[in-house]
Each structure stands twice: as C-alpha cells, then as structure tokens.
CSV table of C-alpha atoms in Angstrom, one decimal:
chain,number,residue,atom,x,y,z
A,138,UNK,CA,5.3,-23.5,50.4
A,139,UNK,CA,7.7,-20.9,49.1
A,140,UNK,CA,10.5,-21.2,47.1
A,141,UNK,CA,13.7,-19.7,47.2
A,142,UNK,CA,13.9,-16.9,44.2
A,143,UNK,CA,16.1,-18.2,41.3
A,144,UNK,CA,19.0,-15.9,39.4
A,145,UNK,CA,16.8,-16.4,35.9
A,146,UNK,CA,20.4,-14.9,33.7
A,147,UNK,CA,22.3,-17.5,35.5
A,148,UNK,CA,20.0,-20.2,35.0
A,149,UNK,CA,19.3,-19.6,31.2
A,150,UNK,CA,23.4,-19.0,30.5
A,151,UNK,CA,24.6,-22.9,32.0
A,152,UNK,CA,21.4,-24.3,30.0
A,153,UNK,CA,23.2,-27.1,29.3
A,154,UNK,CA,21.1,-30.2,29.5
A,155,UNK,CA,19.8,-32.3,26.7
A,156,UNK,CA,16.2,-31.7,27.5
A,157,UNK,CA,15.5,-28.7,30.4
A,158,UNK,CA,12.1,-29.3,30.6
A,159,UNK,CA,9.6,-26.4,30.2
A,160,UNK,CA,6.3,-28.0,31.6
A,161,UNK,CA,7.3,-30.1,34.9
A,162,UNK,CA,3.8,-30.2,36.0
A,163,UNK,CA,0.1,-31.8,35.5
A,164,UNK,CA,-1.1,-28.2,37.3
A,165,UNK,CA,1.3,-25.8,35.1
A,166,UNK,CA,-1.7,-24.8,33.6
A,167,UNK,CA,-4.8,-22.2,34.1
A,168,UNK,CA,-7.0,-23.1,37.0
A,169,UNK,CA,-10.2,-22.6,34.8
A,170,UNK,CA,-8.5,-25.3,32.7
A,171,UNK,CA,-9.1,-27.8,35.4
A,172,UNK,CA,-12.6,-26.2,36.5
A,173,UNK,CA,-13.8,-26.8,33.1
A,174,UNK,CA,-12.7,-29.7,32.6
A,175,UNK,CA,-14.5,-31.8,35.7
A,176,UNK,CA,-17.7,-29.7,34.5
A,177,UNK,CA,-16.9,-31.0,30.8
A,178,UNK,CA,-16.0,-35.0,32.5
A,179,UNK,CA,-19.4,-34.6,34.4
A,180,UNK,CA,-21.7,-33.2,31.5
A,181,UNK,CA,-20.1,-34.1,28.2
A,182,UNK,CA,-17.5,-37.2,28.8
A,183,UNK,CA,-17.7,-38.7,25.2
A,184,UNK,CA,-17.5,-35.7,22.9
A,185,UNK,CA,-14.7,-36.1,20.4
A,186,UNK,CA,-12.7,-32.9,19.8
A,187,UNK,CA,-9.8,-31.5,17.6
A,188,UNK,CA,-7.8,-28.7,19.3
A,189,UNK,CA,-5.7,-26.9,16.6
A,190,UNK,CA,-2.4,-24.7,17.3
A,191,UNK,CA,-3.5,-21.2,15.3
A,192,UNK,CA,-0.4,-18.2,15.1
A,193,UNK,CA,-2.5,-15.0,14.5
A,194,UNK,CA,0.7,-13.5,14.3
A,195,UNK,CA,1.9,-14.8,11.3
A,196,UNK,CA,4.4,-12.8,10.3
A,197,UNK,CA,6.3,-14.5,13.5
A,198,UNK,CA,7.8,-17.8,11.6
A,199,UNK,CA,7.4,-20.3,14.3
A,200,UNK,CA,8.8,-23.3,12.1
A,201,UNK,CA,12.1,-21.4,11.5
A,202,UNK,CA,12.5,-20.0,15.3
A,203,UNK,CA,11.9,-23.2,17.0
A,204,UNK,CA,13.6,-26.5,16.4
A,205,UNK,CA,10.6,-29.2,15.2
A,206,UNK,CA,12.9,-32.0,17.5
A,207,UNK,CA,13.1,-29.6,20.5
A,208,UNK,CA,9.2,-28.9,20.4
A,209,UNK,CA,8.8,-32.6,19.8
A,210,UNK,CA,10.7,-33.7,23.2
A,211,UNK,CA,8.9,-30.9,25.6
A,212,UNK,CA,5.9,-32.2,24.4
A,213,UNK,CA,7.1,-35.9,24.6
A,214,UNK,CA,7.8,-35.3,28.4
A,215,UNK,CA,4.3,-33.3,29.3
A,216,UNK,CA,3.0,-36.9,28.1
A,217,UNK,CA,5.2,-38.5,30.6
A,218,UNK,CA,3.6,-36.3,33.4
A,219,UNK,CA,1.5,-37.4,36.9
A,220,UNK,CA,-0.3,-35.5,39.2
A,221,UNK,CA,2.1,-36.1,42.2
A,222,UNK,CA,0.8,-36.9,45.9
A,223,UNK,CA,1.3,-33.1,46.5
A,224,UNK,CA,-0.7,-31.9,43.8
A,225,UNK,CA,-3.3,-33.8,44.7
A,226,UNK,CA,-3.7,-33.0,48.4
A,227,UNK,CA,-4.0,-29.5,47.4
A,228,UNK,CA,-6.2,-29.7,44.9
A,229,UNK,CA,-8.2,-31.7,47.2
A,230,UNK,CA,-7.9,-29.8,50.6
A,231,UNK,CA,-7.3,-26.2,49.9
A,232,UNK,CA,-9.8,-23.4,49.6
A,233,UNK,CA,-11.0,-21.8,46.4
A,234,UNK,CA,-12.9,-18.8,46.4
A,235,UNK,CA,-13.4,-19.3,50.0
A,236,UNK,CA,-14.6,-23.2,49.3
A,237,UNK,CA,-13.3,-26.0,50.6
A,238,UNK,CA,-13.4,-29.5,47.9
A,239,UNK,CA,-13.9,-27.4,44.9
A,240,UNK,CA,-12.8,-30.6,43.4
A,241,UNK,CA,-14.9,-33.6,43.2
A,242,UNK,CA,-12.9,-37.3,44.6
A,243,UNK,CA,-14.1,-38.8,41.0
A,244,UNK,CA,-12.3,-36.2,39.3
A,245,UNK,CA,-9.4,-35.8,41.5
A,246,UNK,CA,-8.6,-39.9,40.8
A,247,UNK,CA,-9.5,-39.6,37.3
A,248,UNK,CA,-7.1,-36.4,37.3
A,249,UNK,CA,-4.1,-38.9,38.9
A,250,UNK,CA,-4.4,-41.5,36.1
A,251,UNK,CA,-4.5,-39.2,33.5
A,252,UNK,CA,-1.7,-39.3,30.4
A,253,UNK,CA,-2.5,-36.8,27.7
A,254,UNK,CA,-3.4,-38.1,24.5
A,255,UNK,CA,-1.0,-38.6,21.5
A,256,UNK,CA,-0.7,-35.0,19.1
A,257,UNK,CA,0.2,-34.5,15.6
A,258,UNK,CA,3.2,-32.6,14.8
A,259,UNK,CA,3.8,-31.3,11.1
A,260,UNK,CA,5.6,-28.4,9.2
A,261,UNK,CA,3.5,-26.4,7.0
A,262,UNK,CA,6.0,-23.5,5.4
A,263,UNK,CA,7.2,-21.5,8.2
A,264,UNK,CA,5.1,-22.7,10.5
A,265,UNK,CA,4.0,-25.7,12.9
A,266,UNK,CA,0.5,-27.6,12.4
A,267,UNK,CA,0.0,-29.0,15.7
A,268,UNK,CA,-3.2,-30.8,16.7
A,269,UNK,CA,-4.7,-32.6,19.1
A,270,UNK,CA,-8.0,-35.3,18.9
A,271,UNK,CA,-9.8,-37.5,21.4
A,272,UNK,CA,-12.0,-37.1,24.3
A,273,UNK,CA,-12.8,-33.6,25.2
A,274,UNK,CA,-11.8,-33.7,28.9
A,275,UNK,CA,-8.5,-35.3,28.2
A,276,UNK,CA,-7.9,-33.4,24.8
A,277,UNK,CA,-8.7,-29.5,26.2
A,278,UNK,CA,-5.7,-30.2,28.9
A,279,UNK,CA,-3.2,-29.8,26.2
A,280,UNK,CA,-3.9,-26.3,25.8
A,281,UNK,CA,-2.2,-24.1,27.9
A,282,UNK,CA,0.9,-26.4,28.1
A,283,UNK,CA,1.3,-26.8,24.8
A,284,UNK,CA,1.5,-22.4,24.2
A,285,UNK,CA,3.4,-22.4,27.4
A,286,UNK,CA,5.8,-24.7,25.4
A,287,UNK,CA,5.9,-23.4,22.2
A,288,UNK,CA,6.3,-19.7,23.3
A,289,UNK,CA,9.5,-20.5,25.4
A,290,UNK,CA,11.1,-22.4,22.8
A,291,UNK,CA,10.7,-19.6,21.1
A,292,UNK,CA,12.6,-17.6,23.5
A,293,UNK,CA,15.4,-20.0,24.7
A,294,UNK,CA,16.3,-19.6,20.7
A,295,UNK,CA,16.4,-15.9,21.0
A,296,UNK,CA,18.3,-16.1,24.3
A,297,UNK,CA,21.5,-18.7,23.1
A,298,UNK,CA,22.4,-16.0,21.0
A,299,UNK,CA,23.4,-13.4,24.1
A,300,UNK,CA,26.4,-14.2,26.3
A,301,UNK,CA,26.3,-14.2,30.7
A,302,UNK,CA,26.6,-10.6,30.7
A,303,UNK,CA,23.7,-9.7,28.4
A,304,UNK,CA,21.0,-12.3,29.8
A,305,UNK,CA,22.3,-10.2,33.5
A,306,UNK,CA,21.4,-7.2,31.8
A,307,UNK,CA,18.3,-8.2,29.8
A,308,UNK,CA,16.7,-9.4,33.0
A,309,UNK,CA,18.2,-6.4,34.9
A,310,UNK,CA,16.1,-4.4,32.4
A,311,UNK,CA,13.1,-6.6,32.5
A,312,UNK,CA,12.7,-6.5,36.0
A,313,UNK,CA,13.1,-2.9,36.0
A,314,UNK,CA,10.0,-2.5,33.5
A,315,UNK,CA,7.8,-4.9,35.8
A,316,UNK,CA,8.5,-3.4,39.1
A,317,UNK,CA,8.1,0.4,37.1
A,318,UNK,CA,4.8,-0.9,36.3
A,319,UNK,CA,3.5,-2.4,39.4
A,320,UNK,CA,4.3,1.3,41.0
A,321,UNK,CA,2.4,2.9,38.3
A,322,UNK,CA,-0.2,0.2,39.6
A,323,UNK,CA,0.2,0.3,43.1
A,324,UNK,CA,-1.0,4.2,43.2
A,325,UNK,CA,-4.9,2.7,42.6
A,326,UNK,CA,-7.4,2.9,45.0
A,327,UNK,CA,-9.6,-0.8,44.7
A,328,UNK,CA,-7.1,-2.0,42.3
A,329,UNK,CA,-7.9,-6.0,42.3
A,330,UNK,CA,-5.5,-7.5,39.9
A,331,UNK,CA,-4.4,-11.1,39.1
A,332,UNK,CA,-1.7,-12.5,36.7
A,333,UNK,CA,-3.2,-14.1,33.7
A,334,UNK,CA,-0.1,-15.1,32.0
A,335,UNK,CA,0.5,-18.5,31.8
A,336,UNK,CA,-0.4,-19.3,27.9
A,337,UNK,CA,2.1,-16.9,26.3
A,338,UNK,CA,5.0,-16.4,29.1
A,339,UNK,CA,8.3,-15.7,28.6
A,340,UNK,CA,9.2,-18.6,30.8
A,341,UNK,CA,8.1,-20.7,33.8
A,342,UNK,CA,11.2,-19.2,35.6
A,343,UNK,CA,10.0,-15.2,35.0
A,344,UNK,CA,6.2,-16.2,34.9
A,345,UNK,CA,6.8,-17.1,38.9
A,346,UNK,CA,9.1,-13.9,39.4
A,347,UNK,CA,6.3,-11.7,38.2
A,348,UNK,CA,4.1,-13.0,40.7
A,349,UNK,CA,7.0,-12.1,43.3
A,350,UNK,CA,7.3,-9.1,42.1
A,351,UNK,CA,3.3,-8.5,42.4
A,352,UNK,CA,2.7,-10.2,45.9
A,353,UNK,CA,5.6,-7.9,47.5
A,354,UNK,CA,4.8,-4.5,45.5
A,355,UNK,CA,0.8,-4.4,45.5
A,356,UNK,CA,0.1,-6.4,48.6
A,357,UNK,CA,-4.0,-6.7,48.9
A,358,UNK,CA,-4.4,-5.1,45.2
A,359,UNK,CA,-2.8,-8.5,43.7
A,360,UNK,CA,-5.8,-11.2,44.4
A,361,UNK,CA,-4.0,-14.1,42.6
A,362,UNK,CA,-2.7,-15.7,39.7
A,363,UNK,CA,-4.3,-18.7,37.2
A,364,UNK,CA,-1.8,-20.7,37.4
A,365,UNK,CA,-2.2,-23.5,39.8
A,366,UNK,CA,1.3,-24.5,39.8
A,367,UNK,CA,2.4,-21.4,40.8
A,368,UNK,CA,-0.7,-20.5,43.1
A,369,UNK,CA,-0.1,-23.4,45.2
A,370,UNK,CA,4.2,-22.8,45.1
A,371,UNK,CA,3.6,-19.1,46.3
A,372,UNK,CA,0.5,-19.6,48.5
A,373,UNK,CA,-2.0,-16.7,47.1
A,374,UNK,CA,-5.2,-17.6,45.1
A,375,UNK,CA,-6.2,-19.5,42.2
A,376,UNK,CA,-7.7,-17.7,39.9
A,377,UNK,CA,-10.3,-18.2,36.7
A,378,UNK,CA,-13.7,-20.0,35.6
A,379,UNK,CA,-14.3,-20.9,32.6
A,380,UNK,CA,-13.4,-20.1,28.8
A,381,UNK,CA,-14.8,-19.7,25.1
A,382,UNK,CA,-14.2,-23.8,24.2
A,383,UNK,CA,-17.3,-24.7,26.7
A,384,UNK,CA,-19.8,-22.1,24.2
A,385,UNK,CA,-17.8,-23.2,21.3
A,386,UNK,CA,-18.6,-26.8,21.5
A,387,UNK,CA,-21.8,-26.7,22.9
A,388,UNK,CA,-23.0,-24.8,20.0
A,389,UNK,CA,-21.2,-27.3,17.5
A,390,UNK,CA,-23.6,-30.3,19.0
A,391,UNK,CA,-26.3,-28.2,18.3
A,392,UNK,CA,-29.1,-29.7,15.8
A,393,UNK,CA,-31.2,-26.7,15.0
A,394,UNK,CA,-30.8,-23.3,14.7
A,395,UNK,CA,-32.6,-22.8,17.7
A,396,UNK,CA,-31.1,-25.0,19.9
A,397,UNK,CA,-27.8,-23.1,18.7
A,398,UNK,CA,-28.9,-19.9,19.7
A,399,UNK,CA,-30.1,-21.5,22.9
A,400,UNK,CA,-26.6,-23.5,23.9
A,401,UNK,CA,-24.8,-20.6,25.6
A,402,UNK,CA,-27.5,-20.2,28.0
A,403,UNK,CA,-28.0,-24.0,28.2
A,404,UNK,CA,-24.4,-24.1,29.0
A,405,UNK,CA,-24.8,-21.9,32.0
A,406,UNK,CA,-27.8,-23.5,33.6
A,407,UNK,CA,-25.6,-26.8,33.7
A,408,UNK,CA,-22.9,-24.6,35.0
A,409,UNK,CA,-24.8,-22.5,37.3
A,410,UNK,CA,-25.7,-26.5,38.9
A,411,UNK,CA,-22.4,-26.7,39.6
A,412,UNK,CA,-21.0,-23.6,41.0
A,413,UNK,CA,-21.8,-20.3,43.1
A,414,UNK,CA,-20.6,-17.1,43.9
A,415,UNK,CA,-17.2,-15.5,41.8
A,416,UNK,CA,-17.1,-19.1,39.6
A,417,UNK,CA,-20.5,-17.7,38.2
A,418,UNK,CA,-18.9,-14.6,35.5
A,419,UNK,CA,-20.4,-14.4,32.2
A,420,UNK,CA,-18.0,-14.6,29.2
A,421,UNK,CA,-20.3,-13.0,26.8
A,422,UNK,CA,-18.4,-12.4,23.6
A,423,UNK,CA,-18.2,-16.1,22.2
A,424,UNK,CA,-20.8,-14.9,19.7
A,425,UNK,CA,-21.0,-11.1,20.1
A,426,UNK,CA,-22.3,-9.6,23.6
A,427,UNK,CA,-24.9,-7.2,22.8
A,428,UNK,CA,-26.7,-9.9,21.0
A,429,UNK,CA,-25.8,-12.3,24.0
A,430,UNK,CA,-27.1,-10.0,26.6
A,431,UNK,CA,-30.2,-8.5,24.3
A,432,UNK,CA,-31.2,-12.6,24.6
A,433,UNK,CA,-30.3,-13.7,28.0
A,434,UNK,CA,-32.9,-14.9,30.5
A,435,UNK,CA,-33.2,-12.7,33.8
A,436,UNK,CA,-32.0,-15.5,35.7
A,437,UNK,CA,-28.6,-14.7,34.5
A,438,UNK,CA,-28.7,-11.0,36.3
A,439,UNK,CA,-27.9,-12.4,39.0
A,440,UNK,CA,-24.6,-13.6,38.3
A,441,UNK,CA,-21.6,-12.2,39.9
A,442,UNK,CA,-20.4,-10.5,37.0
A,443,UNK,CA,-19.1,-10.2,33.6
A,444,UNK,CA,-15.2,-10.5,31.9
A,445,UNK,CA,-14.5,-8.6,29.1
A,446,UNK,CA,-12.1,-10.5,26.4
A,447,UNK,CA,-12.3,-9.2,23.2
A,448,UNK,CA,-13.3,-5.6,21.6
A,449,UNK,CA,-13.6,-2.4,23.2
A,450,UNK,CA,-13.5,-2.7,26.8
A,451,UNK,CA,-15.0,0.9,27.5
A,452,UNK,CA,-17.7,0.4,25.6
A,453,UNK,CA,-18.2,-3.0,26.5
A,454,UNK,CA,-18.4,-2.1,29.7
A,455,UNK,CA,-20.4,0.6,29.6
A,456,UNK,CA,-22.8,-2.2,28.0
A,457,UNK,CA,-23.0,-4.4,30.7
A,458,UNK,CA,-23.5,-1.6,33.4
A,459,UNK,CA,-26.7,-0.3,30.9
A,460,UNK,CA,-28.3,-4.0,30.9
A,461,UNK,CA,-28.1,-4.2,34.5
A,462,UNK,CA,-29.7,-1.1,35.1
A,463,UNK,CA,-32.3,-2.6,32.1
A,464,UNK,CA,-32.8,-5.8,34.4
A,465,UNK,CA,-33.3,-3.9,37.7
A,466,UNK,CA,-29.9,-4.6,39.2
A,467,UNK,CA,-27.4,-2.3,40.5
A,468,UNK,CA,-24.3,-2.4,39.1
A,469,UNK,CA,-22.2,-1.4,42.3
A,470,UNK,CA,-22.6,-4.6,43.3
A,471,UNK,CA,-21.5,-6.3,40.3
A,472,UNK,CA,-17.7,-7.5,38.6
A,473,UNK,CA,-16.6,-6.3,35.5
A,474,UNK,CA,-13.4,-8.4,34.9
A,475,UNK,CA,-11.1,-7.1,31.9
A,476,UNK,CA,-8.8,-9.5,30.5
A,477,UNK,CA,-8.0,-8.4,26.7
A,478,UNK,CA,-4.1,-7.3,26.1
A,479,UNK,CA,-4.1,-5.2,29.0
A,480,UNK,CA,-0.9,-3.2,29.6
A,481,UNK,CA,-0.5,-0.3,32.3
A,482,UNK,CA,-2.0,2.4,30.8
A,483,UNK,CA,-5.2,0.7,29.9
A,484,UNK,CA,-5.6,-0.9,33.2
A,485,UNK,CA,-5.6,2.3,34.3
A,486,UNK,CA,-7.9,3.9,32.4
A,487,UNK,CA,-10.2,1.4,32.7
A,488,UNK,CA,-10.2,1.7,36.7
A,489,UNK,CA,-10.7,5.2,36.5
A,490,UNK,CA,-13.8,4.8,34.3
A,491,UNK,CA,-15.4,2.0,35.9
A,492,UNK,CA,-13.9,2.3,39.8
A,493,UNK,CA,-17.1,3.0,42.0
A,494,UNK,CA,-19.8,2.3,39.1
A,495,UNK,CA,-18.9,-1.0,39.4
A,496,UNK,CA,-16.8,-3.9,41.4
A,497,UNK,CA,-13.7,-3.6,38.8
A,498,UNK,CA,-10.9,-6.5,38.0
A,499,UNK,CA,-8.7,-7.2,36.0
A,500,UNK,CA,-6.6,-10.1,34.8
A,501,UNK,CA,-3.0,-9.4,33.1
A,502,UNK,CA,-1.5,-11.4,31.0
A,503,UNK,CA,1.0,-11.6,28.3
A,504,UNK,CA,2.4,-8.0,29.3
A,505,UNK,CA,3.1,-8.8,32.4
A,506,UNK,CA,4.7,-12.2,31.8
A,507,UNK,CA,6.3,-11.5,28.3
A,508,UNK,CA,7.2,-8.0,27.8
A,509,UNK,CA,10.3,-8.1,26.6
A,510,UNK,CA,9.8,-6.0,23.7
A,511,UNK,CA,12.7,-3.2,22.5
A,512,UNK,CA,15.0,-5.5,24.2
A,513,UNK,CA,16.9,-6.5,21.2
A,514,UNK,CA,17.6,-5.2,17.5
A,515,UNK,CA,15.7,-7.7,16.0
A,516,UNK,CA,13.0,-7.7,18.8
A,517,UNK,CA,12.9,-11.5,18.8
A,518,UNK,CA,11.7,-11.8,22.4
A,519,UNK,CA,9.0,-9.6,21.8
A,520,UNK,CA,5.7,-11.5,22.5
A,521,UNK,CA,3.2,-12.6,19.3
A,522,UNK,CA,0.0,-13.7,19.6
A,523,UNK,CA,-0.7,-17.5,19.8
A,524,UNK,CA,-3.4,-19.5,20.6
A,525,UNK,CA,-5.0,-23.0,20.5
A,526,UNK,CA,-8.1,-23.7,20.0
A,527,UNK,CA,-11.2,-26.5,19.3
A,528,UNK,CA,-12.1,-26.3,16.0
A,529,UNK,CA,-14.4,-29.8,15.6
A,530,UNK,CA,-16.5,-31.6,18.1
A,531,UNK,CA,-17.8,-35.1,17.1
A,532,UNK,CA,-17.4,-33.9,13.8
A,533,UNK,CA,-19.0,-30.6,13.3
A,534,UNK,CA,-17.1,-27.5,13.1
A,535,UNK,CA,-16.7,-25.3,15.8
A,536,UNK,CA,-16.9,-21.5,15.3
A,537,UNK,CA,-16.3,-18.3,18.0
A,538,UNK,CA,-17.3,-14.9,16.5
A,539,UNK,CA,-15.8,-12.2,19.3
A,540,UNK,CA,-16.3,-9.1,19.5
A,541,UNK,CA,-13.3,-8.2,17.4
A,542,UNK,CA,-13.5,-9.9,13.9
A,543,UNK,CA,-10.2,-10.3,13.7
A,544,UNK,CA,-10.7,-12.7,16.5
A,545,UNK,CA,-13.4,-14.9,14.6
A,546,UNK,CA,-12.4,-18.9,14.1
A,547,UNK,CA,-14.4,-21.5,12.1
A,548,UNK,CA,-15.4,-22.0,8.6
A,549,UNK,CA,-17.1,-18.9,6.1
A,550,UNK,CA,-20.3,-20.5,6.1
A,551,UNK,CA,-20.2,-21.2,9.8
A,552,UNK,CA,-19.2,-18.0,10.6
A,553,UNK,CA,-22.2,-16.9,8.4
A,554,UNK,CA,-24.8,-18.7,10.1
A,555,UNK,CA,-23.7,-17.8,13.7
A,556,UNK,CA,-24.0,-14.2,12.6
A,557,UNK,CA,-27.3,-14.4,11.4
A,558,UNK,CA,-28.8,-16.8,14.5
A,559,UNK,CA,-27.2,-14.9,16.8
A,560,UNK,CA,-28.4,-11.5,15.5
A,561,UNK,CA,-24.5,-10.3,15.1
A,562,UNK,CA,-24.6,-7.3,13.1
A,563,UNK,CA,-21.4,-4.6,11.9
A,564,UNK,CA,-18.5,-5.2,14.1
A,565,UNK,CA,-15.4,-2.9,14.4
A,566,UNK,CA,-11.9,-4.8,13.8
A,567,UNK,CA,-9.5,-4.3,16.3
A,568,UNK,CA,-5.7,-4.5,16.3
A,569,UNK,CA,-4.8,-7.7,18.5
A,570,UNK,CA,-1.8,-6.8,20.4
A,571,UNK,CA,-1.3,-10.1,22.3
C-alpha cells in the first residue's frame, strides 16, 4: 500500500487549517503498544492506572512553546478516533515475526470499540501537567500519541516563524543529514536496524520519509519500523515487544517484598504463555540488570535475547554475553538489541564490538526522526527528552530504577526499597541525550 512521497516544506508553509491533525490514526502508535496491551486486557483487565506526562528536559518550557488550546484539540480529536475496516484487516491477517493472527479476535473487536479515556490538562509554571487515569489497557494507549502530539506542536511553533524558502531549505538540509547517515550506515556488514521513532518525531510527515529514506538506502540492513501506521502504509515489518510499564506495574501490586522481587519474572512466565521466538527479548534494566540477571531463573536463558535501554551499552552488553556464557549458552546465537539515544557513531561502535560475538540490533529513534539540531539560532527544533509514564496502579505508586539514575521515576522511599530488594547497588549517572 504505498503512498506517494509528500513535499514536507510545502505542506508545513499552506498549514492553514483550523485543526491539521497530528494523530489520524488508532495504530499511529508503537506496535509493542498494542502487543502489550492484549497481554495486559488478557492478564490484568481491571487495574486502575495513572499515566503522567514527565519533561526530563526541563529547561525546554513546554507551557510557553505550545499553545494549551492547540494541545487541547489534537488531543480532543485522538479521542474521536476508530480503528477503521483497514486497520483492522491488517492487524488481523498480516504476518508478524513470521506469524500469522498475532492478534487475538477478542482483542481485535475490543480494539474497534475502543475511545480513549478522558485526560487532565493543567499548567503548572512553564510547563504542562498532563495525566491520564482508568483501566490499564485503555489508559497505556495514550502514550505514544499523546508525545507524538506534544513534540510536534512543539515544532509546528518553531516552524510558523520561517517563510516557503527556509522550510525548502531546512528540509533540504535535514534530508541531507539522514541520507549522510544511512551511508555511514549502509557500509555495515549484518547491520539489522529498525526505526524507533515514533514517541518524540519531528512529525508524522518526516517520521514516514525517514523510513523512505531507510527502505531505499539500506535495503535488507533496515528490518522495520514500530510504528504500525507506517509499517502497514510502507509494507516492511512491525517492530517491538514490550516496555518498562508491564515490570513497573506488576511490581506496584506486589504485597511483600518478596513477591516484588519476584514480579519481573512472574511477569515473563505469563508472557512467555503468550508468545515465542523474537517477541520473547528481555528488558532487563526496569530495576537494574546485573541484579536482574544475577536472579533470573535458567528458564529465562533461553530467550531470544536481550535490549539494552538505559546505561552503558558496552558494558551492558558485555554483561549479558558473560551470563550466557555463566548459564551454558552461546551467545552467537543470541540478540542484543540497543535502543538508548543511539546516533551514528555509537551504532557503529557498538556493531563493531558486538558483530559476530553476538546476533546484534538496533532500534533508532529520536535521532533519526528528530534531528534537527544546529538548524536554527535559537535551536528550537532541536529534540528534548520527553516521556510519559505510569506512576500509580490501583493506588500504589509505581517506581522504575534503570540503569542510569537519572532515569529513576517514583517516590524517595520507593525508590529506596526497590534498591534494597532488588540488590541495586552504586550506579553511574549518565547524560540523557534523548
């Protein structure tokens, strides 16, 4: 189903509509979204969560960049929003990782009747305090359209102030960078690389031109991108399986200690029911990896891989190749998937240390689809780093500890008592770039 490509400078100068939408689609979103979210409909239905909108970036003044009506009418529409008849046959017929009706019929109908919940909108200072509460299959769905939202509003504001002939030559010189990029790239022997840059594009519009721009210059070294929308527009894989919220909140229902430092693996027996083959990666950093893999049953070796999201990836990495060796498995065999602010030169790096010890992926996200930084004197559309995440399940605070402390979310004394059941000891803070 391919698309004609769209002149992005020409479409952003005769902007002239009351409301251009951003989000047009129930599937503009990451296809571990929608994976998680039958797993969370099957195994955890009624949980009541609060998703919260967090800037880490903070000196990025969200509340002053982005107008509070505009944000308020994209997200108005994504609340208007079906899964159309299309959407639905191909999340229904088409093959994922090689498996035909990935998608269970109860979801799929549940899926077509679904509205998103109501969300609170407020300004606090110069920025936004945007939540979202109710049931955790509907509630988690918000996500990744609502940074998707908020991230282009921030640069269609940066973009009204530049006339026809400087959006021609911004994208002129954005383009150039990408395609400089995927040559750099394309020079890799084994390179498997997928676009993970939905959450904090620069637009829908350049989002899809970037996976273009990878299909036609790596060929074979581009496996796919997350975003369903645009997987199923341009025909190449879906990528992803699942994220930190599932740990998160499983962990939060905890009663004991114990049962909290068993709910990660808990979590991926009920998840290990469900799926096989590439769905079955560890994400082992919700609450520090070496203390994740010290713990972890045997059972778990036999996963397809690992993805590395947070701290250093080399040493990480060497990690996981050491407690396969530990566990009696060769690593050759196995997929370490890096997915932390990768840019060029680290994805380059990293292939170069890992190629041939290991199966070796990576997933690119923000710069690829956002990096649009040095572009103008006040460097407006340069990319900052936003996320949204669960903080409470039926009432009980939620906490992630990373690998980078920087990255930690939840309450002090949370925080505290994750560290010490969890056996998390000095960490190193990292810079986040994105």
């Amino acid at each position: 189903m391919h698309t004609p490509t769209v002149d992005i400078a020409t479409r952003v100068y005769n902007h002239n509509w009351k409301i251009d939408p951003i989000v047009r689609s129930l599937i503009d979103t990451d296809f571990y979204k929608l994976l998680m979210c039958q797993f969370v409909l099957r195994n955890s239905p009624r949980t009541q969560v609060t998703y919260k909108l967090v800037n880490r970036s903070r000196e990025v003044p969200l509340a002053e960049r982005v107008s509070e009506d505009e944000l308020r009418e994209q997200l108005d529409h994504i609340r208007t929003l079906r899964l159309t008849r299309g959407e639905s046959t191909w999340l229904r017929g088409n093959t994922f990782y090689g498996r035909r009706q990935m998608f269970r019929h109860d979801f799929i109908n549940w899926l077509e009747n679904l509205r998103l919940p109501p969300y609170r909108l407020k300004r606090s200072g110069r920025q936004f305090e945007l939540t979202f509460e109710g049931s955790w299959p509907e509630v988690m769905l918000w996500e990744i359209p609502a940074l998707a939202v908020i991230t282009e509003l921030s640069s269609r504001a940066a973009l009204r102030r530049l006339g026809r002939f400087d959006l021609q030559v911004l994208y002129a010189r954005a383009m150039t960078r990408v395609w400089d990029k995927i040559g750099r790239l394309s020079e890799l022997d084994g390179l498997q690389l997928a676009d993970f840059g939905t959450r904090r594009r620069h637009s829908y519009l350049w989002q899809d031109w970037c996976v273009q721009a990878m299909i036609a210059g790596l060929g074979e070294q581009f496996v796919g991108t997350s975003n369903c929308l645009v997987a199923m527009r341009r025909e190449v894989e879906a990528i992803g399986t699942n994220a930190h919220e599932l740990p998160m909140v499983f962990a939060a229902l905890a009663e004991t200690d114990e049962q909290l430092r068993r709910a990660p693996y808990h979590l991926l027996e009920l998840w290990q029911r469900e799926h096989e083959g590439n769905l079955r990666i560890l994400l082992s950093d919700t609450f520090g990896t070496p203390g994740f893999l010290k713990d972890a049953p045997d059972w778990l070796t036999a996963w397809t891989g690992i993805r590395i999201d947070s701290g250093d990836p080399f040493e990480l990495g060497e990690a996981a190749i050491r407690w396969w060796q530990s566990r009696g498995e060769d690593p050759s065999g196995k997929l370490l998937i890096f997915s932390d602010g990768l840019d060029v030169g680290t994805i380059i790096r990293l292939h170069e240390t890992f190629w041939k010890r290991a199966r070796v992926g990576f997933g690119w996200g923000t710069l690829l689809t956002n990096d649009f930084r040095g572009f103008s004197n006040t460097d407006a559309l340069a990319p900052f780093s936003l996320v949204c995440k669960v903080i409470e399940a039926d009432g009980r605070p939620t906490v992630k500890l990373s690998d980078n402390p920087r990255k930690s979310l939840g309450p002090a004394e949370e925080i505290r008592r994750y560290k010490r059941v969890f056996g998390v000891g000095k960490q190193v803070a990292r810079a986040i770039e994105v």
